[in-house]
Amino acid sequence: MSKKTVLVSGGAGFIGSHVTVELSQAGYDVVIADNFSNCDMTCYDGVCQILGFKPALVEMDFCDKAAVADLFERYPIDAVIHFAAYKAVGESVADPLKYYRNNLASFVNLLEVAREKGCNVLFSSSATVYGEADSLPVTEQSPRKSATSPYGNTKQMCEDILRDSVAAYPSLKGIALRYFNPIGAHPSALIGELPRGVPNNLVPFITQTAIGKRECLSIFGNDYPTPDGTCLRDYIDIVDLARAHVCAVRRMLDGEMEEPYEIYNIGTGRPLSVLELVTTFEKVNNLKLNYKYAPRRDGDVVAIWADPSLALTKLGWKAERSTEETLASAWAWEKRLAEAAKMTE
Ligand code: WQD
């Protein structure tokens, strides 16, 4: 039987590159499409080293409808995983129209072409849609709260666009995966997170502090109503997250979907505080991190973690890597980046 082809939009980025590796190793052909607005070739080159071949790569922008149509003419695409979007929470507050135009127009373009081609769509959503949940852990039936940023709002709006599209167009089926907090790097240390400028997210800030690129980690708030006063999150290993996409694509392409639109929480189900994550990072990597407590960060929720049982039942997926393994992989990646930087000095 011929191999199925999966288009990974935004596939040169952090999550897209890890998904490309897992899909390829699971026997799918992958086409990466990326406009490189938020990444360079580092992760794509790493993917090629891991796989031993070069997945198809097309530089294009999903806001260009003609380019999207051309992509589907050039490749026999059976399913699409859509990552291509802007994702900086703070930037979205400062420049909302940039986020609404890019994140919504690109997705509508994709869906219009996917509908014509009868192609299934997997949307990269986020636990941010739950906001400050009334009860924890959150299930897929937990109510979505009003987004606290335009970025989070585009996630909710894209979920609704996908839901309404599959309801109206029989040729379309869709799955939304709600990620909790993706962290870590591929065990090869050839791909990982590459934030541009000062990292917004916790783990890249930790590793950059440990390597000496940042002076000190600020822990935003230690007066929350949690056991140690710092926020609780569900940190999901990036390779585990990538493997969830393989399970979801398989469900779509093997005709196993029970509804035209399905949603899954992709998390570990294990809440971890910021302080616990910091101390685990220090312990597993045998180092002392320079950190201090700072005021709370606007927009942060106190706690969120997943009930991931539906993904196990329906996708046959659950998180397998330990937090220790994940934080060791994040550190190995940061050290490799530092070595590479030295070589280019
Ligand atoms: C985690 C915790 C911070 C940095 C966001 C998006 C979400 C997804 C993941 C894209 C919080 C604390 C952080 C620092 C800190 N992104 N922190 N010092 O905000 O849970 O989720 O990223 O899809 O959609 O909302 O992740 O890593 O920014 O923060 O104390 O320097 O770490 O306050 O409690 P967040 P995060």
Short mmCIF file of C-alpha atoms and ligand atoms in Angstrom, two decimals:
data_model
loop_
_atom_site.label_atom_id
_atom_site.label_comp_id
_atom_site.label_asym_id
_atom_site.label_seq_id
_atom_site.Cartn_x
_atom_site.Cartn_y
_atom_site.Cartn_z
CA MET A 1 0.00 0.00 0.00
CA SER A 2 1.44 3.45 -0.91
CA LYS A 3 2.56 5.68 1.93
CA LYS A 4 0.18 8.37 3.09
CA THR A 5 1.35 11.98 2.85
CA VAL A 6 0.94 14.46 5.71
CA LEU A 7 1.41 18.19 5.26
CA VAL A 8 2.89 19.85 8.36
CA SER A 9 2.29 23.59 8.20
CA GLY A 10 4.80 25.49 10.35
CA GLY A 11 6.79 22.28 10.29
CA ALA A 12 10.21 23.93 10.63
CA GLY A 13 9.39 25.10 14.14
CA PHE A 14 9.75 23.52 17.58
CA ILE A 15 6.66 21.28 17.64
CA GLY A 16 6.42 20.83 13.87
CA SER A 17 9.96 19.49 13.56
CA HIS A 18 9.42 16.91 16.32
CA VAL A 19 6.12 15.85 14.71
CA THR A 20 7.88 15.51 11.33
CA VAL A 21 10.41 13.11 12.88
CA GLU A 22 7.76 10.94 14.54
CA LEU A 23 5.49 10.87 11.48
CA SER A 24 8.40 9.93 9.21
CA GLN A 25 9.54 7.20 11.59
CA ALA A 26 5.95 5.92 11.74
CA GLY A 27 5.97 5.44 7.95
CA TYR A 28 4.31 8.60 6.64
CA ASP A 29 5.66 10.87 3.93
CA VAL A 30 5.88 14.42 5.28
CA VAL A 31 5.77 17.74 3.43
CA ILE A 32 6.88 20.69 5.53
CA ALA A 33 5.53 24.13 4.60
CA ASP A 34 6.83 27.13 6.51
CA ASN A 35 7.31 30.87 5.91
CA PHE A 36 10.26 30.97 8.35
CA SER A 37 8.82 34.06 10.05
CA ASN A 38 9.54 32.57 13.46
CA CYS A 39 12.34 30.06 12.89
CA ASP A 40 15.44 29.39 10.82
CA MET A 41 16.77 26.19 9.22
CA THR A 42 18.28 24.84 12.46
CA CYS A 43 15.47 22.44 13.29
CA TYR A 44 14.91 21.36 9.68
CA ASP A 45 18.61 20.53 9.38
CA GLY A 46 18.37 18.60 12.63
CA VAL A 47 15.36 16.67 11.32
CA CYS A 48 17.36 15.69 8.23
CA GLN A 49 20.23 14.45 10.41
CA ILE A 50 17.88 12.40 12.59
CA LEU A 51 16.01 10.87 9.64
CA GLY A 52 18.95 10.45 7.28
CA PHE A 53 16.99 12.04 4.45
CA LYS A 54 15.45 15.42 3.62
CA PRO A 55 11.66 15.64 3.98
CA ALA A 56 10.05 17.84 1.31
CA LEU A 57 10.27 21.49 2.36
CA VAL A 58 8.30 24.36 0.80
CA GLU A 59 8.83 27.97 1.88
CA MET A 60 5.42 29.61 1.61
CA ASP A 61 2.84 31.58 3.58
CA PHE A 62 -0.62 30.20 4.35
CA CYS A 63 -2.02 33.74 4.11
CA ASP A 64 -1.35 33.38 0.35
CA LYS A 65 -4.35 31.33 -0.84
CA ALA A 66 -2.83 30.67 -4.27
CA ALA A 67 0.31 29.26 -2.62
CA VAL A 68 -1.84 26.96 -0.48
CA ALA A 69 -3.72 25.71 -3.54
CA ASP A 70 -0.44 25.19 -5.39
CA LEU A 71 0.89 23.11 -2.50
CA PHE A 72 -2.05 20.70 -2.78
CA GLU A 73 -1.54 20.49 -6.55
CA ARG A 74 2.13 19.61 -6.13
CA TYR A 75 1.76 16.96 -3.40
CA PRO A 76 -0.77 14.11 -2.86
CA ILE A 77 -1.70 15.36 0.62
CA ASP A 78 -3.89 12.99 2.68
CA ALA A 79 -3.93 14.95 5.95
CA VAL A 80 -2.73 18.29 7.28
CA ILE A 81 -1.38 19.19 10.70
CA HIS A 82 -1.66 22.94 11.13
CA PHE A 83 0.96 24.65 13.30
CA ALA A 84 1.57 27.76 11.19
CA ALA A 85 0.50 30.63 13.47
CA TYR A 86 1.93 33.37 15.63
CA LYS A 87 2.04 32.30 19.27
CA ALA A 88 3.52 34.98 21.53
CA VAL A 89 0.91 35.87 24.15
CA GLY A 90 2.38 39.28 25.00
CA GLU A 91 2.91 40.29 21.37
CA SER A 92 -0.70 39.39 20.59
CA VAL A 93 -1.89 41.90 23.22
CA ALA A 94 0.34 44.62 21.73
CA ASP A 95 -0.59 43.87 18.09
CA PRO A 96 -3.93 41.99 17.97
CA LEU A 97 -4.70 42.63 14.29
CA LYS A 98 -1.42 40.99 13.30
CA TYR A 99 -2.59 37.90 15.18
CA TYR A 100 -6.20 37.89 13.94
CA ARG A 101 -5.17 38.38 10.33
CA ASN A 102 -2.37 35.84 10.32
CA ASN A 103 -3.82 33.10 12.50
CA LEU A 104 -7.36 33.22 11.13
CA ALA A 105 -6.79 33.98 7.43
CA SER A 106 -4.11 31.28 7.12
CA PHE A 107 -6.41 28.70 8.71
CA VAL A 108 -9.43 29.63 6.54
CA ASN A 109 -7.26 29.40 3.42
CA LEU A 110 -6.10 25.97 4.47
CA LEU A 111 -9.60 24.72 5.24
CA GLU A 112 -11.01 25.96 1.93
CA VAL A 113 -8.40 24.00 -0.01
CA ALA A 114 -8.57 20.96 2.29
CA ARG A 115 -12.34 20.88 1.77
CA GLU A 116 -11.92 20.85 -2.01
CA LYS A 117 -9.43 18.01 -1.70
CA GLY A 118 -11.37 16.03 0.91
CA CYS A 119 -8.39 16.26 3.24
CA ASN A 120 -8.52 15.75 7.03
CA VAL A 121 -7.23 18.53 9.25
CA LEU A 122 -5.55 18.32 12.64
CA PHE A 123 -5.46 21.65 14.47
CA SER A 124 -2.80 22.61 17.00
CA SER A 125 -4.88 24.02 19.85
CA SER A 126 -3.94 24.85 23.41
CA ALA A 127 -5.04 24.40 27.00
CA THR A 128 -5.15 28.18 27.09
CA VAL A 129 -8.76 27.85 25.87
CA TYR A 130 -9.73 26.65 29.38
CA GLY A 131 -8.50 29.84 31.07
CA GLU A 132 -8.79 29.65 34.89
CA ALA A 133 -10.78 26.40 35.10
CA ASP A 134 -13.54 26.02 37.70
CA SER A 135 -12.45 22.48 38.47
CA LEU A 136 -9.29 20.48 37.85
CA PRO A 137 -8.15 18.41 36.10
CA VAL A 138 -9.84 19.70 32.93
CA THR A 139 -11.52 17.29 30.56
CA GLU A 140 -12.46 18.01 26.93
CA GLN A 141 -15.94 18.83 28.20
CA SER A 142 -14.66 21.46 30.62
CA PRO A 143 -16.00 24.85 29.56
CA ARG A 144 -13.74 27.19 27.62
CA LYS A 145 -13.29 30.54 29.33
CA SER A 146 -12.97 33.92 27.62
CA ALA A 147 -9.47 34.15 26.30
CA THR A 148 -7.05 36.36 28.21
CA SER A 149 -5.15 37.31 25.05
CA PRO A 150 -5.79 37.70 21.31
CA TYR A 151 -3.44 34.73 20.84
CA GLY A 152 -5.65 32.56 23.05
CA ASN A 153 -8.72 33.95 21.30
CA THR A 154 -7.42 32.86 17.91
CA LYS A 155 -7.06 29.32 19.28
CA GLN A 156 -10.70 29.31 20.37
CA MET A 157 -11.85 30.90 17.10
CA CYS A 158 -9.92 28.38 15.01
CA GLU A 159 -11.46 25.52 17.00
CA ASP A 160 -14.90 26.96 16.21
CA ILE A 161 -14.03 27.50 12.54
CA LEU A 162 -12.96 23.85 12.29
CA ARG A 163 -16.03 22.63 14.20
CA ASP A 164 -18.44 24.60 11.98
CA SER A 165 -16.62 23.63 8.78
CA VAL A 166 -16.69 19.87 9.40
CA ALA A 167 -20.37 20.18 10.34
CA ALA A 168 -21.17 21.91 7.03
CA TYR A 169 -18.84 20.17 4.59
CA PRO A 170 -19.04 16.33 4.55
CA SER A 171 -15.65 16.09 2.82
CA LEU A 172 -13.92 17.56 5.88
CA LYS A 173 -13.02 15.86 9.18
CA GLY A 174 -11.06 17.46 11.98
CA ILE A 175 -9.27 16.84 15.24
CA ALA A 176 -8.13 19.54 17.67
CA LEU A 177 -5.32 18.65 20.06
CA ARG A 178 -5.21 20.90 23.14
CA TYR A 179 -1.58 20.98 24.26
CA PHE A 180 -0.70 21.78 27.81
CA ASN A 181 2.87 23.02 28.27
CA PRO A 182 5.24 21.50 25.69
CA ILE A 183 8.82 21.27 26.98
CA GLY A 184 12.08 19.41 26.32
CA ALA A 185 13.91 18.36 23.17
CA HIS A 186 14.56 15.31 21.01
CA PRO A 187 16.91 12.80 22.74
CA SER A 188 19.42 13.32 19.91
CA ALA A 189 19.75 17.01 20.95
CA LEU A 190 19.56 17.81 17.22
CA ILE A 191 16.19 19.60 17.47
CA GLY A 192 14.57 21.56 20.26
CA GLU A 193 13.04 24.87 21.23
CA LEU A 194 14.58 27.96 19.62
CA PRO A 195 12.86 31.02 21.08
CA ARG A 196 13.77 34.29 19.37
CA GLY A 197 15.02 36.97 21.74
CA VAL A 198 14.16 36.74 25.44
CA PRO A 199 12.16 33.54 26.05
CA ASN A 200 8.58 34.01 27.25
CA ASN A 201 8.28 30.39 28.35
CA LEU A 202 9.69 28.91 31.54
CA VAL A 203 11.91 26.06 30.40
CA PRO A 204 13.91 27.88 27.72
CA PHE A 205 14.46 30.69 30.23
CA ILE A 206 15.70 28.13 32.75
CA THR A 207 18.14 26.52 30.31
CA GLN A 208 19.39 29.89 29.06
CA THR A 209 19.97 30.97 32.67
CA ALA A 210 21.81 27.74 33.39
CA ILE A 211 24.06 28.15 30.33
CA GLY A 212 24.78 31.78 31.25
CA LYS A 213 22.84 33.55 28.49
CA ARG A 214 20.47 35.00 31.14
CA GLU A 215 21.57 36.37 34.48
CA CYS A 216 18.73 35.16 36.65
CA LEU A 217 15.37 33.40 36.34
CA SER A 218 12.44 35.34 37.80
CA ILE A 219 9.75 33.10 39.23
CA PHE A 220 6.59 35.11 38.62
CA GLY A 221 4.74 34.95 41.91
CA ASN A 222 5.16 32.76 44.98
CA ASP A 223 2.00 33.91 46.74
CA TYR A 224 -0.51 31.85 44.78
CA PRO A 225 -2.94 29.52 46.59
CA THR A 226 -0.85 26.43 45.74
CA PRO A 227 1.28 24.15 47.95
CA ASP A 228 4.50 26.13 47.41
CA GLY A 229 2.94 29.40 46.26
CA THR A 230 4.00 29.06 42.61
CA CYS A 231 1.76 28.28 39.64
CA LEU A 232 0.85 24.74 38.65
CA ARG A 233 1.10 23.52 35.06
CA ASP A 234 1.01 20.25 33.10
CA TYR A 235 4.39 20.01 31.37
CA ILE A 236 4.21 17.62 28.41
CA ASP A 237 7.36 16.23 26.82
CA ILE A 238 7.74 17.36 23.21
CA VAL A 239 8.39 13.81 21.91
CA ASP A 240 5.32 12.50 23.74
CA LEU A 241 3.36 15.41 22.26
CA ALA A 242 4.66 14.62 18.77
CA ARG A 243 3.64 10.98 19.14
CA ALA A 244 0.10 12.09 20.02
CA HIS A 245 -0.05 13.63 16.54
CA VAL A 246 0.91 10.33 14.93
CA CYS A 247 -1.90 8.61 16.85
CA ALA A 248 -4.38 11.30 15.79
CA VAL A 249 -3.33 11.18 12.12
CA ARG A 250 -3.62 7.40 12.17
CA ARG A 251 -7.15 7.69 13.61
CA MET A 252 -8.13 10.12 10.84
CA LEU A 253 -6.55 8.23 7.94
CA ASP A 254 -7.60 4.78 9.12
CA GLY A 255 -11.21 5.95 9.20
CA GLU A 256 -11.53 5.41 12.95
CA MET A 257 -13.07 8.77 13.79
CA GLU A 258 -16.49 8.49 15.45
CA GLU A 259 -17.44 12.16 15.07
CA PRO A 260 -16.54 14.61 12.26
CA TYR A 261 -14.86 16.81 14.88
CA GLU A 262 -12.98 15.44 17.88
CA ILE A 263 -11.01 17.20 20.63
CA TYR A 264 -8.27 15.71 22.83
CA ASN A 265 -6.30 17.01 25.80
CA ILE A 266 -2.64 16.24 25.34
CA GLY A 267 -1.06 16.46 28.78
CA THR A 268 0.47 14.21 31.42
CA GLY A 269 -2.29 14.64 34.01
CA ARG A 270 0.47 15.50 36.53
CA PRO A 271 0.48 19.08 37.91
CA LEU A 272 3.92 20.50 38.63
CA SER A 273 4.72 23.85 40.26
CA VAL A 274 7.24 26.29 38.83
CA LEU A 275 9.45 25.74 41.89
CA GLU A 276 9.20 21.95 41.57
CA LEU A 277 10.21 22.20 37.93
CA VAL A 278 13.19 24.41 38.82
CA THR A 279 14.38 22.12 41.61
CA THR A 280 13.91 19.03 39.41
CA PHE A 281 15.97 20.71 36.67
CA GLU A 282 18.75 21.45 39.19
CA LYS A 283 18.71 17.90 40.57
CA VAL A 284 18.62 15.97 37.30
CA ASN A 285 21.32 18.14 35.73
CA ASN A 286 23.37 18.44 38.91
CA LEU A 287 23.57 22.23 38.87
CA LYS A 288 22.44 25.26 40.85
CA LEU A 289 20.15 27.70 39.08
CA ASN A 290 20.20 31.42 39.84
CA TYR A 291 16.60 32.42 40.47
CA LYS A 292 14.56 34.89 42.48
CA TYR A 293 10.91 35.48 43.21
CA ALA A 294 9.27 38.33 41.29
CA PRO A 295 5.74 39.75 41.13
CA ARG A 296 3.00 37.76 39.43
CA ARG A 297 2.82 37.96 35.60
CA ASP A 298 -0.39 39.41 34.14
CA GLY A 299 -2.57 36.83 32.46
CA ASP A 300 -1.17 33.81 34.28
CA VAL A 301 -3.69 31.26 35.56
CA VAL A 302 -2.99 29.81 39.00
CA ALA A 303 -3.25 26.19 37.93
CA ILE A 304 -4.16 24.02 34.98
CA TRP A 305 -3.60 20.36 34.25
CA ALA A 306 -5.23 17.73 32.05
CA ASP A 307 -7.37 14.70 32.44
CA PRO A 308 -5.78 12.91 29.45
CA SER A 309 -7.88 9.75 29.69
CA LEU A 310 -9.84 10.35 26.48
CA ALA A 311 -6.62 10.44 24.43
CA LEU A 312 -5.69 7.07 25.93
CA THR A 313 -9.08 5.53 25.21
CA LYS A 314 -9.54 6.88 21.68
CA LEU A 315 -6.02 7.55 20.40
CA GLY A 316 -4.23 4.86 22.36
CA TRP A 317 -1.84 7.58 23.53
CA LYS A 318 -0.40 8.57 26.87
CA ALA A 319 2.65 10.53 27.99
CA GLU A 320 5.57 8.21 28.70
CA ARG A 321 8.71 10.28 29.32
CA SER A 322 9.45 11.35 32.90
CA THR A 323 9.89 15.01 33.84
CA GLU A 324 13.49 14.18 34.73
CA GLU A 325 14.18 12.79 31.22
CA THR A 326 12.48 15.80 29.65
CA LEU A 327 14.47 18.34 31.66
CA ALA A 328 17.69 16.47 30.94
CA SER A 329 16.87 16.65 27.21
CA ALA A 330 16.16 20.40 27.45
CA TRP A 331 19.56 20.94 29.06
CA ALA A 332 21.38 18.74 26.50
CA TRP A 333 19.80 20.80 23.72
CA GLU A 334 20.87 24.10 25.29
CA LYS A 335 24.43 22.84 25.69
CA ARG A 336 24.50 21.75 22.06
CA LEU A 337 23.31 25.19 20.97
CA ALA A 338 26.13 26.73 23.00
CA GLU A 339 28.68 24.41 21.37
CA ALA A 340 27.36 25.29 17.91
CA ALA A 341 27.53 29.01 18.74
CA LYS A 342 31.16 28.64 19.85
CA MET A 343 32.04 26.94 16.57
CA THR A 344 30.66 29.84 14.56
CA GLU A 345 32.45 32.51 16.66
C1 WQD B 1 4.62 28.62 32.77
C2 WQD B 1 4.74 29.07 34.22
C3 WQD B 1 4.78 31.46 34.51
C4 WQD B 1 8.60 32.24 32.57
C5 WQD B 1 1.99 29.57 27.47
C6 WQD B 1 0.84 29.77 26.52
C7 WQD B 1 0.36 28.43 26.03
C8 WQD B 1 1.51 27.68 25.42
C9 WQD B 1 2.58 27.48 26.49
C10 WQD B 1 1.75 28.16 23.07
C11 WQD B 1 3.84 30.27 34.55
C12 WQD B 1 6.09 30.84 34.96
C13 WQD B 1 7.48 31.60 33.07
C14 WQD B 1 9.51 32.84 33.49
C15 WQD B 1 8.15 32.10 35.32
N1 WQD B 1 2.05 28.40 24.33
N2 WQD B 1 7.26 31.54 34.42
N3 WQD B 1 9.25 32.75 34.84
O1 WQD B 1 2.05 30.76 30.28
O2 WQD B 1 1.61 28.36 31.09
O3 WQD B 1 1.54 28.89 28.63
O4 WQD B 1 3.00 28.80 26.88
O5 WQD B 1 0.98 27.37 22.63
O6 WQD B 1 -0.66 28.61 25.07
O7 WQD B 1 -0.22 30.38 27.22
O8 WQD B 1 3.71 28.89 29.83
O9 WQD B 1 6.14 28.69 30.15
O10 WQD B 1 5.16 30.99 29.82
O11 WQD B 1 4.78 29.79 31.97
O12 WQD B 1 7.93 32.05 36.53
O13 WQD B 1 10.55 33.45 33.09
O14 WQD B 1 6.09 29.53 34.43
O15 WQD B 1 4.38 32.49 35.41
O16 WQD B 1 3.36 30.12 35.89
P1 WQD B 1 2.18 29.30 30.06
P2 WQD B 1 5.02 29.63 30.38
#
